[in-house]
Coordinates of C-alpha atoms in Angstrom, one line a residue:
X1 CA 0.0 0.0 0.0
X2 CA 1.0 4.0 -0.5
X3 CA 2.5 5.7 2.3
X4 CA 0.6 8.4 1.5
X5 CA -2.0 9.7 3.7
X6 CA -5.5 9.9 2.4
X7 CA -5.7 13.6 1.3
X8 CA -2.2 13.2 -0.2
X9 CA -3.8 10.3 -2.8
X10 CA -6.8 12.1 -3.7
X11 CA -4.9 15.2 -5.0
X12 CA -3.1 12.7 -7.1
X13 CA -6.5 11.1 -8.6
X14 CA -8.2 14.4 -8.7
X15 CA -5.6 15.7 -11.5
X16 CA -7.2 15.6 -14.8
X17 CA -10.3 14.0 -13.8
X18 CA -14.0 15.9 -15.1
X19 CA -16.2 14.6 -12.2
X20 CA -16.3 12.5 -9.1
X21 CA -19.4 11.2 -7.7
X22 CA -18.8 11.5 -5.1
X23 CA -15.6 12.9 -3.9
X24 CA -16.6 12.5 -0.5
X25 CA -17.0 8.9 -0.6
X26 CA -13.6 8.5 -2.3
X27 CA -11.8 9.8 0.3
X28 CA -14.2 7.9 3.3
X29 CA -12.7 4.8 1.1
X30 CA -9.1 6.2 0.9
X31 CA -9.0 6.7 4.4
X32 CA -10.5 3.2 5.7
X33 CA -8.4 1.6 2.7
X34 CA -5.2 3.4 4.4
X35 CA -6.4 2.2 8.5
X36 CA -7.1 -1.2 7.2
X37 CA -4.2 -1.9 4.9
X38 CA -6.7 -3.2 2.3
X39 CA -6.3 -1.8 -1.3
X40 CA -9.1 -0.8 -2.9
X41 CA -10.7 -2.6 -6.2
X42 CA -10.5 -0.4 -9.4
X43 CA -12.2 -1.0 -12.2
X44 CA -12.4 -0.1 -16.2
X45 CA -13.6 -1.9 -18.7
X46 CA -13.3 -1.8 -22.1
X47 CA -14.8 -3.6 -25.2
X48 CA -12.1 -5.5 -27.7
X49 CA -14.3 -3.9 -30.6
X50 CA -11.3 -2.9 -32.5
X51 CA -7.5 -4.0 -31.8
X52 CA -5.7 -0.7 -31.4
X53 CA -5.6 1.4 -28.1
X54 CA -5.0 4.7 -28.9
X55 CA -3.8 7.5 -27.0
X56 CA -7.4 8.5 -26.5
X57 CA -7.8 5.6 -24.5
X58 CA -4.6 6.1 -22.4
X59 CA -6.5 8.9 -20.3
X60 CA -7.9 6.7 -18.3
X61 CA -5.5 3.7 -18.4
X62 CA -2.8 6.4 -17.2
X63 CA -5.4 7.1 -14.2
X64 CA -5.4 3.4 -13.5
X65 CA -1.5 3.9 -13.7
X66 CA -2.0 6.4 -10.7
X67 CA -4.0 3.8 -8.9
X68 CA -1.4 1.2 -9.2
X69 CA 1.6 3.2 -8.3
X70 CA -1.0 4.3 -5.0
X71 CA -0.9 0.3 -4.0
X72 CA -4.4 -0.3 -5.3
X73 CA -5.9 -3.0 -7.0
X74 CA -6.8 -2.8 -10.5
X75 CA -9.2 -4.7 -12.5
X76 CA -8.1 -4.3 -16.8
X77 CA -12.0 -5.7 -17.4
X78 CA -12.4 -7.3 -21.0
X79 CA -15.9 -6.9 -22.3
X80 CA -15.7 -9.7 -24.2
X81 CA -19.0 -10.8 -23.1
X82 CA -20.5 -6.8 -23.9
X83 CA -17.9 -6.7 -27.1
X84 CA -20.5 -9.0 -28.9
X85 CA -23.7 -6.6 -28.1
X86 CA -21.7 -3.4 -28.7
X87 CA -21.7 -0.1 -26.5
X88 CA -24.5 1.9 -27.5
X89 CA -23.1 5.3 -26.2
X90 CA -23.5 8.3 -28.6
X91 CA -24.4 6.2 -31.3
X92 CA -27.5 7.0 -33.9
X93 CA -28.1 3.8 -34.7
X94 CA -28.0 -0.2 -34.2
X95 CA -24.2 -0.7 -33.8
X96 CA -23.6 -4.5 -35.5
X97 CA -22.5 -6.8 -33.3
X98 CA -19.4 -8.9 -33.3
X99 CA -18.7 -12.6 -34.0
X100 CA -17.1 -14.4 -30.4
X101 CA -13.8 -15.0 -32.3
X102 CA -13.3 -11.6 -33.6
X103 CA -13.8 -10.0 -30.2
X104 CA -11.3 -12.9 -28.5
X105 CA -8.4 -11.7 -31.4
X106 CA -9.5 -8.4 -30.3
X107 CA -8.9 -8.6 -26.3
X108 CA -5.2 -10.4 -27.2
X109 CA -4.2 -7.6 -28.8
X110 CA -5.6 -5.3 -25.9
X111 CA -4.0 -6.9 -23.5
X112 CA -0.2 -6.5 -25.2
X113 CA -0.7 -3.0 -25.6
X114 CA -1.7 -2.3 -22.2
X115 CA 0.7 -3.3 -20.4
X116 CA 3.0 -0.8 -22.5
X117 CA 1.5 1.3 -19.2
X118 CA 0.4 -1.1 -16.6
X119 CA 2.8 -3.1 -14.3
X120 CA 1.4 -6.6 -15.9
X121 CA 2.9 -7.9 -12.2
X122 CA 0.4 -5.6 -10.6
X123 CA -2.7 -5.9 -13.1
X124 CA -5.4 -7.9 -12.9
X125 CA -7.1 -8.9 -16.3
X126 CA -10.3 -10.4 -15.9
X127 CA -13.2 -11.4 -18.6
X128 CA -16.7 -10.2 -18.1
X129 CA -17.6 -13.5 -19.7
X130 CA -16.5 -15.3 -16.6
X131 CA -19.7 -14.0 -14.7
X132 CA -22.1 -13.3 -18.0
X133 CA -22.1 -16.8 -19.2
X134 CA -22.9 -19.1 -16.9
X135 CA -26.2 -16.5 -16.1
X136 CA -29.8 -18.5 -16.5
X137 CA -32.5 -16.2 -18.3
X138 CA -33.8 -16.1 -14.4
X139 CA -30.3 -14.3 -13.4
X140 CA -31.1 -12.2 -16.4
X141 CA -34.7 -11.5 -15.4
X142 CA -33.6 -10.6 -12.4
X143 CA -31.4 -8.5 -13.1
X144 CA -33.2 -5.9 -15.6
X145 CA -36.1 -6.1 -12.5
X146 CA -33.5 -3.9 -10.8
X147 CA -33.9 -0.7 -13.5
X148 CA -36.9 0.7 -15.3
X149 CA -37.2 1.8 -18.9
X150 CA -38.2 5.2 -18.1
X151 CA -34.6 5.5 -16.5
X152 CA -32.8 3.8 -19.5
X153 CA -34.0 6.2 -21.4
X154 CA -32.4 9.4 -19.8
X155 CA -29.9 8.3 -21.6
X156 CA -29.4 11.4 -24.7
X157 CA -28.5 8.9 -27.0
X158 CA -31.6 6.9 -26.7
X159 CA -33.7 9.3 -25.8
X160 CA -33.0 11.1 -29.0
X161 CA -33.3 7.9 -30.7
X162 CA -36.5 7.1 -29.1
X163 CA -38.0 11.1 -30.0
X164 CA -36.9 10.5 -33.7
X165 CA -38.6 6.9 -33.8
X166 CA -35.4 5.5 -35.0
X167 CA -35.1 2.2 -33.8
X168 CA -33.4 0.8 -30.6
X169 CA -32.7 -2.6 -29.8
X170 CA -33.4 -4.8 -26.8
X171 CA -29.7 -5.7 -26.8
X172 CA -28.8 -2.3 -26.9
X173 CA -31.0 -1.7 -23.6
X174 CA -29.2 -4.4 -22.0
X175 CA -25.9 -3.4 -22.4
X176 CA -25.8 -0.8 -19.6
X177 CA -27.4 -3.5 -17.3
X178 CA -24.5 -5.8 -18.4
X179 CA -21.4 -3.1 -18.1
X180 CA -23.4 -2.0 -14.4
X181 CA -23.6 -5.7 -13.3
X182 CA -19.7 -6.0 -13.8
X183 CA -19.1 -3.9 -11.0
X184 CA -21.3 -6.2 -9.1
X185 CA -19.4 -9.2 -9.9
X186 CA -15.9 -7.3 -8.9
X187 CA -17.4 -5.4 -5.9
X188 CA -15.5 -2.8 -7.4
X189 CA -14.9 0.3 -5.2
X190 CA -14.1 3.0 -7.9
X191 CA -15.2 2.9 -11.8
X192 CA -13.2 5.0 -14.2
X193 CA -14.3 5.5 -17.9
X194 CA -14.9 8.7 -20.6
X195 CA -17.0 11.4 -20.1
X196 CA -19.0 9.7 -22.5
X197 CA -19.4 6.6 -20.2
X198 CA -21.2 8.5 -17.2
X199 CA -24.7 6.7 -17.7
X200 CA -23.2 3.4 -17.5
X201 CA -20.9 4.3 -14.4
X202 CA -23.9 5.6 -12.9
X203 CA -25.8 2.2 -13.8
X204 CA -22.8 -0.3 -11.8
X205 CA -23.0 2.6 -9.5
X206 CA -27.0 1.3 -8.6
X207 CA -26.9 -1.6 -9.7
X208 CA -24.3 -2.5 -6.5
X209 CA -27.0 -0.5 -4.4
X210 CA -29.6 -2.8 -5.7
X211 CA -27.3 -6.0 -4.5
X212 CA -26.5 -5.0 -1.2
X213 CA -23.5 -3.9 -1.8
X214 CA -21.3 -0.7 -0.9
X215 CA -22.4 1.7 -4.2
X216 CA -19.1 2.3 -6.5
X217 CA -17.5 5.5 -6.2
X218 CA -17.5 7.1 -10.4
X219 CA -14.3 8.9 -12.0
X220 CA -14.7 10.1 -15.5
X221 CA -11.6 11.3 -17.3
X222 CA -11.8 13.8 -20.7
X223 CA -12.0 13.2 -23.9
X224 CA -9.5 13.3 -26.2
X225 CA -9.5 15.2 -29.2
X226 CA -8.5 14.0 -31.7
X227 CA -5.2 14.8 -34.5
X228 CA -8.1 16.7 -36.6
X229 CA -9.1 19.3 -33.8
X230 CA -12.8 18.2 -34.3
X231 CA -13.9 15.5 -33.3
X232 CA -13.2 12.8 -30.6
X233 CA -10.1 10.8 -31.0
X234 CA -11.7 7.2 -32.8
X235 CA -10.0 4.9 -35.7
X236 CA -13.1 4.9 -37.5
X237 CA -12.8 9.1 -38.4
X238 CA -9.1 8.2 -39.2
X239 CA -7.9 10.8 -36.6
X240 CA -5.9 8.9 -34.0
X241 CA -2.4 8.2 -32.4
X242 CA -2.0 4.2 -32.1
X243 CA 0.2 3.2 -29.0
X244 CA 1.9 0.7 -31.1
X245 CA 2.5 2.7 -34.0
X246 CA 5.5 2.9 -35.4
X247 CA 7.9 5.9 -33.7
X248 CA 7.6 8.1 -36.6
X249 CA 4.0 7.8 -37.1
X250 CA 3.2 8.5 -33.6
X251 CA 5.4 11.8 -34.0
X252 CA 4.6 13.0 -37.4
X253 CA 0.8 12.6 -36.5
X254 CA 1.6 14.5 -32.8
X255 CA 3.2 17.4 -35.5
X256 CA -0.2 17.7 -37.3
X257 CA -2.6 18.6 -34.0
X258 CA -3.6 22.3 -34.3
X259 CA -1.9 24.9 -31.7
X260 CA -4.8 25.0 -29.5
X261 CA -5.1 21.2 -28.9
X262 CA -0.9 21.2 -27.7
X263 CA -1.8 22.1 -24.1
X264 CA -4.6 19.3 -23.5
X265 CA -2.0 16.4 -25.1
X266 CA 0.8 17.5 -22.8
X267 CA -2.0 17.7 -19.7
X268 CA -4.0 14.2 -20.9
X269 CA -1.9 12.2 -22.7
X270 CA 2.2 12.6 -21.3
X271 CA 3.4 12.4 -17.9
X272 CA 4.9 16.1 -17.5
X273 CA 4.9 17.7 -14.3
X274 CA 2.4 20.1 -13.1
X275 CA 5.0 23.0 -12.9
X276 CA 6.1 21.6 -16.8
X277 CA 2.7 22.1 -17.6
X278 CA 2.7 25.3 -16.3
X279 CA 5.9 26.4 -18.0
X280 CA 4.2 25.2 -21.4
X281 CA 0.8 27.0 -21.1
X282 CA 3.0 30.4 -20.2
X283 CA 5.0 29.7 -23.6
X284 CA 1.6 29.0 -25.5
X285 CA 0.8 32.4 -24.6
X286 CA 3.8 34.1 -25.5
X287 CA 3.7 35.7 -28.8
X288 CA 7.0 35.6 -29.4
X289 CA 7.1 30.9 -29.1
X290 CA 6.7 28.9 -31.8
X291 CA 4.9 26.0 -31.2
X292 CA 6.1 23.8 -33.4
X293 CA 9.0 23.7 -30.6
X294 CA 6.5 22.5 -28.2
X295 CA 4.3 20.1 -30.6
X296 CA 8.4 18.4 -31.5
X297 CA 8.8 17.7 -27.5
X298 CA 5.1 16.3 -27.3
X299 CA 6.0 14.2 -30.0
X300 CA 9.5 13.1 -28.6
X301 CA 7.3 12.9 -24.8
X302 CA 4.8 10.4 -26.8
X303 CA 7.4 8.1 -28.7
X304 CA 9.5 8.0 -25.1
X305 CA 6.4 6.8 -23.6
X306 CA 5.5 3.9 -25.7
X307 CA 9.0 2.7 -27.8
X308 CA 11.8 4.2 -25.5
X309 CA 14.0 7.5 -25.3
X310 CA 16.5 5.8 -28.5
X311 CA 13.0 6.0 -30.2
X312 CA 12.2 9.1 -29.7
X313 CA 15.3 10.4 -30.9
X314 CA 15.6 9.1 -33.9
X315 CA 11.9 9.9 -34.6
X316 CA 12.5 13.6 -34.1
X317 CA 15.8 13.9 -35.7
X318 CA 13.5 11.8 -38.5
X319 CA 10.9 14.6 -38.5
X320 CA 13.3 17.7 -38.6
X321 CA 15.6 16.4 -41.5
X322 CA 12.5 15.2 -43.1
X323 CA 10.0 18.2 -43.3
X324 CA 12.3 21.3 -41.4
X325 CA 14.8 20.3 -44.2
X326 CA 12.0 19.5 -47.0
X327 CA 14.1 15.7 -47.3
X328 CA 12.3 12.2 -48.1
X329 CA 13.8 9.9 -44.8
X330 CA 16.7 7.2 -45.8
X331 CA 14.1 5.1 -44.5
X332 CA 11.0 4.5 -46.7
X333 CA 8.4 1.2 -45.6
X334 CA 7.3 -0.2 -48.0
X335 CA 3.7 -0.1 -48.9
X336 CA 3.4 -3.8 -51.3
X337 CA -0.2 -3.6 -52.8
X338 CA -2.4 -6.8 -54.5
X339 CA -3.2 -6.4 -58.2
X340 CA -3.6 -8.6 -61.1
X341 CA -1.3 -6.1 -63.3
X342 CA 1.9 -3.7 -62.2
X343 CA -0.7 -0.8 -61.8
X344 CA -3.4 -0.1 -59.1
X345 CA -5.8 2.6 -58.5
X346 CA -4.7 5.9 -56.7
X347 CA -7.4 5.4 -53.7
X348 CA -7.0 1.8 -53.6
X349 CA -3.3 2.3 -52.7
X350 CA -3.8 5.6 -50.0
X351 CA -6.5 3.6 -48.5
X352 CA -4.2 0.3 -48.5
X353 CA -1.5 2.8 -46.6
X354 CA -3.8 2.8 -43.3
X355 CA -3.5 7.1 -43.3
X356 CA -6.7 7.5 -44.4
X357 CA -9.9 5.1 -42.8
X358 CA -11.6 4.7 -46.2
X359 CA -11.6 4.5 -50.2
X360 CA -13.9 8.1 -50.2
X361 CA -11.4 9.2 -47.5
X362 CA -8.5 8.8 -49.6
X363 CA -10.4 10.4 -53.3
X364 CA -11.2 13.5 -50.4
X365 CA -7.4 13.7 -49.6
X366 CA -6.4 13.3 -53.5
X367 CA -8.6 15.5 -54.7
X368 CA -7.6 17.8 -52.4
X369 CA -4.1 18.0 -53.0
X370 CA -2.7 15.9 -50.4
X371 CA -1.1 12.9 -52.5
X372 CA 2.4 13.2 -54.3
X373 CA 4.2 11.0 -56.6
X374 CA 7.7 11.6 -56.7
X375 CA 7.8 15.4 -56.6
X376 CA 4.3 15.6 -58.4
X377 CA 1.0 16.7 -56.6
X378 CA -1.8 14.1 -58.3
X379 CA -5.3 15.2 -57.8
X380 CA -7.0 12.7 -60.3
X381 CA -8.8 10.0 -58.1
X382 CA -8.9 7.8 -61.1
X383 CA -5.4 7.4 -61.5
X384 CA -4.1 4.1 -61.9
X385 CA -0.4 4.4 -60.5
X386 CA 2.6 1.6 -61.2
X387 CA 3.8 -0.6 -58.9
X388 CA 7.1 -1.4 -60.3
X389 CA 10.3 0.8 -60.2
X390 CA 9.9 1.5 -56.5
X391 CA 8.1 4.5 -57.0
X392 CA 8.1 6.8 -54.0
X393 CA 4.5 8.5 -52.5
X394 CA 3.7 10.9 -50.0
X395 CA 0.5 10.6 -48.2
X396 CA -0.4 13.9 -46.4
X397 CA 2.0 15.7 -44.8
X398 CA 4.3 13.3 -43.7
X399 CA 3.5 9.8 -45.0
X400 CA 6.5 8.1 -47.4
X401 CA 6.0 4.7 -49.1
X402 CA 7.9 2.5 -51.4
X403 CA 5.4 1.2 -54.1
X404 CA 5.5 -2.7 -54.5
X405 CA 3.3 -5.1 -55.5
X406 CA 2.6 -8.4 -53.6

């Protein structure tokens, strides 16, 4: 366990958080948790619906970080049982579920990446399958007996959903019944999740009440936005930072966040220091900084977090020869594409590059300008480009690839 006092843990688990419900009961639990010598249970969970944690979803895994470090227990929860119904939240419509094995290859791939973070000696990964399988449709019964409809649907998702008679599924109403009985099963003491997760939290939160048992305490964490200064960060809107990205990916993707999103990544997604990040938001409002110093330190902070200060070096030295210097990198990958003849179609081969989510992504991003062959700018999304010769291409602002067929 910390050493610590009570008061001295929650400043660390306030930092960055949006909301605790309720902060008085987190620090009744720190405080019997410090007498007692007993670590308290903390609990995420997160649904293997795609295989890359981004550094969207390192807010909160870096907050279970903080729990660790404090002595507590943490749960890493796999929804591989809620994976297969799929989390409703913010969605406008029926989100299709996936097959059992695609979730399974899924969670693997979660649980390498995480531990890029976690102490794997002093993490817990458990399955929410482990509970939700053997349940009879009496346990089941039971369980949605504990929560009306009318309260499901304060949910703004469904509740919009609901108002424009679009349709909602009786999965989809169970899954926050399903998430909130996981905290049931772990006893958990504290949830953490999104802003976005709230309901849900609030659900386990209840749904412990329900069972006799001590109510959770809820921590939500921001979200981040993501590399396109929009939106939040997702791999479906093609605007993320992958963990286990390569180290010049992870940089030249930290170089293209606009200005006003390079004090929330230093605050949400790094490990600086509270006096750093005060040192950084007084240059941010110094006329006289540029920021592209500040964004080429995120990006060294982000590479040294995940692949290792030799990494980040070479990443940034990478970056300034490459685009400060206006050089193609020694190093090109290679980008081998599938065709029946030594040419291929301009969209088929951006798309193939994983910079862009999508076909209609990459014809956006060519007609636009943002594809080069050699030293030539192509804007024709027709093009069919060759695939012999090694030709070189650059993908948005930073993205080289040596053309190959497979």
């Amino acid at each position: 366990m910390s050493m610590l006092k009570p008061e001295e843990q929650l400043e660390q688990i306030k930092r960055g958080a949006v909301e605790i419900i309720r902060e008085t009961e987190l620090l009744d639990k720190l405080q019997k948790s410090y007498k007692s010598g007993k670590p308290l249970i903390i609990k995420q969970g997160f649904d293997p619906t795609a295989p890359d944690i981004h550094i969207g979803h390192m807010v909160s895994i870096n907050k279970l970080k903080t729990f660790q470090e404090l002595g507590h227990t943490v749960v890493f929860l796999i929804g591989d049982f809620t994976g297969m119904i799929g989390d409703p939240s913010g969605r406008t419509s029926t989100r299709k579920p996936l097959s059992r094995d695609e979730v399974l290859l899924n969670a693997e791939t979660y649980k390498k990446q995480v531990f890029k973070v976690l102490d794997p000696q002093k993490t817990v990964i458990d399955f929410n399958s482990r509970w939700c399988n053997p349940m009879t449709f009496t346990d089941v019964l039971t369980l949605t007996s504990h929560y009306t409809v009318a309260r499901i649907l304060e949910r703004d998702d469904f509740s919009k959903r609901f108002a424009d008679n679009r349709p909602i599924s009786m999965l989809e109403f169970m899954y926050p019944l399903v998430q909130g009985y996981d905290s049931v099963a772990l006893k958990a003491d504290i949830e953490i999740g999104g802003t976005d997760q709230k309901f849900n939290l609030l659900v386990g939160r209840d749904l412990q009440r329900e069972y006799g048992i001590e109510p959770q305490v809820v921590l939500t964490m921001p979200l981040l936005i993501g590399t396109d200064g929009t939106d939040k960060m997702s791999k479906s809107l093609g605007n993320y930072i992958g963990i286990s990205e390569e180290p010049e990916q992870i940089f030249g993707k930290t170089m293209s966040i606009p200005d006003s999103l390079i004090y929330d990544y230093y605050k949400l997604a790094t490990d600086v220091s509270l006096s750093e990040l005060d040192d950084i938001k007084k240059q941010l409002e110094t006329p006289d900084v540029n920021p592209m110093s500040l964004k080429k330190q995120l990006g060294w902070y982000l590479v040294l977090k995940y692949h290792g200060k030799e990494a980040a070096d070479s990443a940034k030295a990478g970056f300034e020869k490459q685009f400060s210097k206006r050089e193609v990198p020694d190093e090109v990958p290679d980008l081998l594409v599938e065709s029946e003849s030594d040419t291929a179609w301009l969209p088929a081969v951006v798309a193939a590059s994983g910079v862009v989510a999508s076909k209609s992504a990459a014809m956006r991003l060519i007609q636009q300008g943002g594809v080069k062959i050699g030293k030539e700018t192509v804007t024709d999304k027709d093009y069919q480009i060759s695939l012999t010769g090694g030709v070189i291409i650059k993908i948005g602002k930073k993205n080289y690839f040596k053309l190959g067929k497979k």
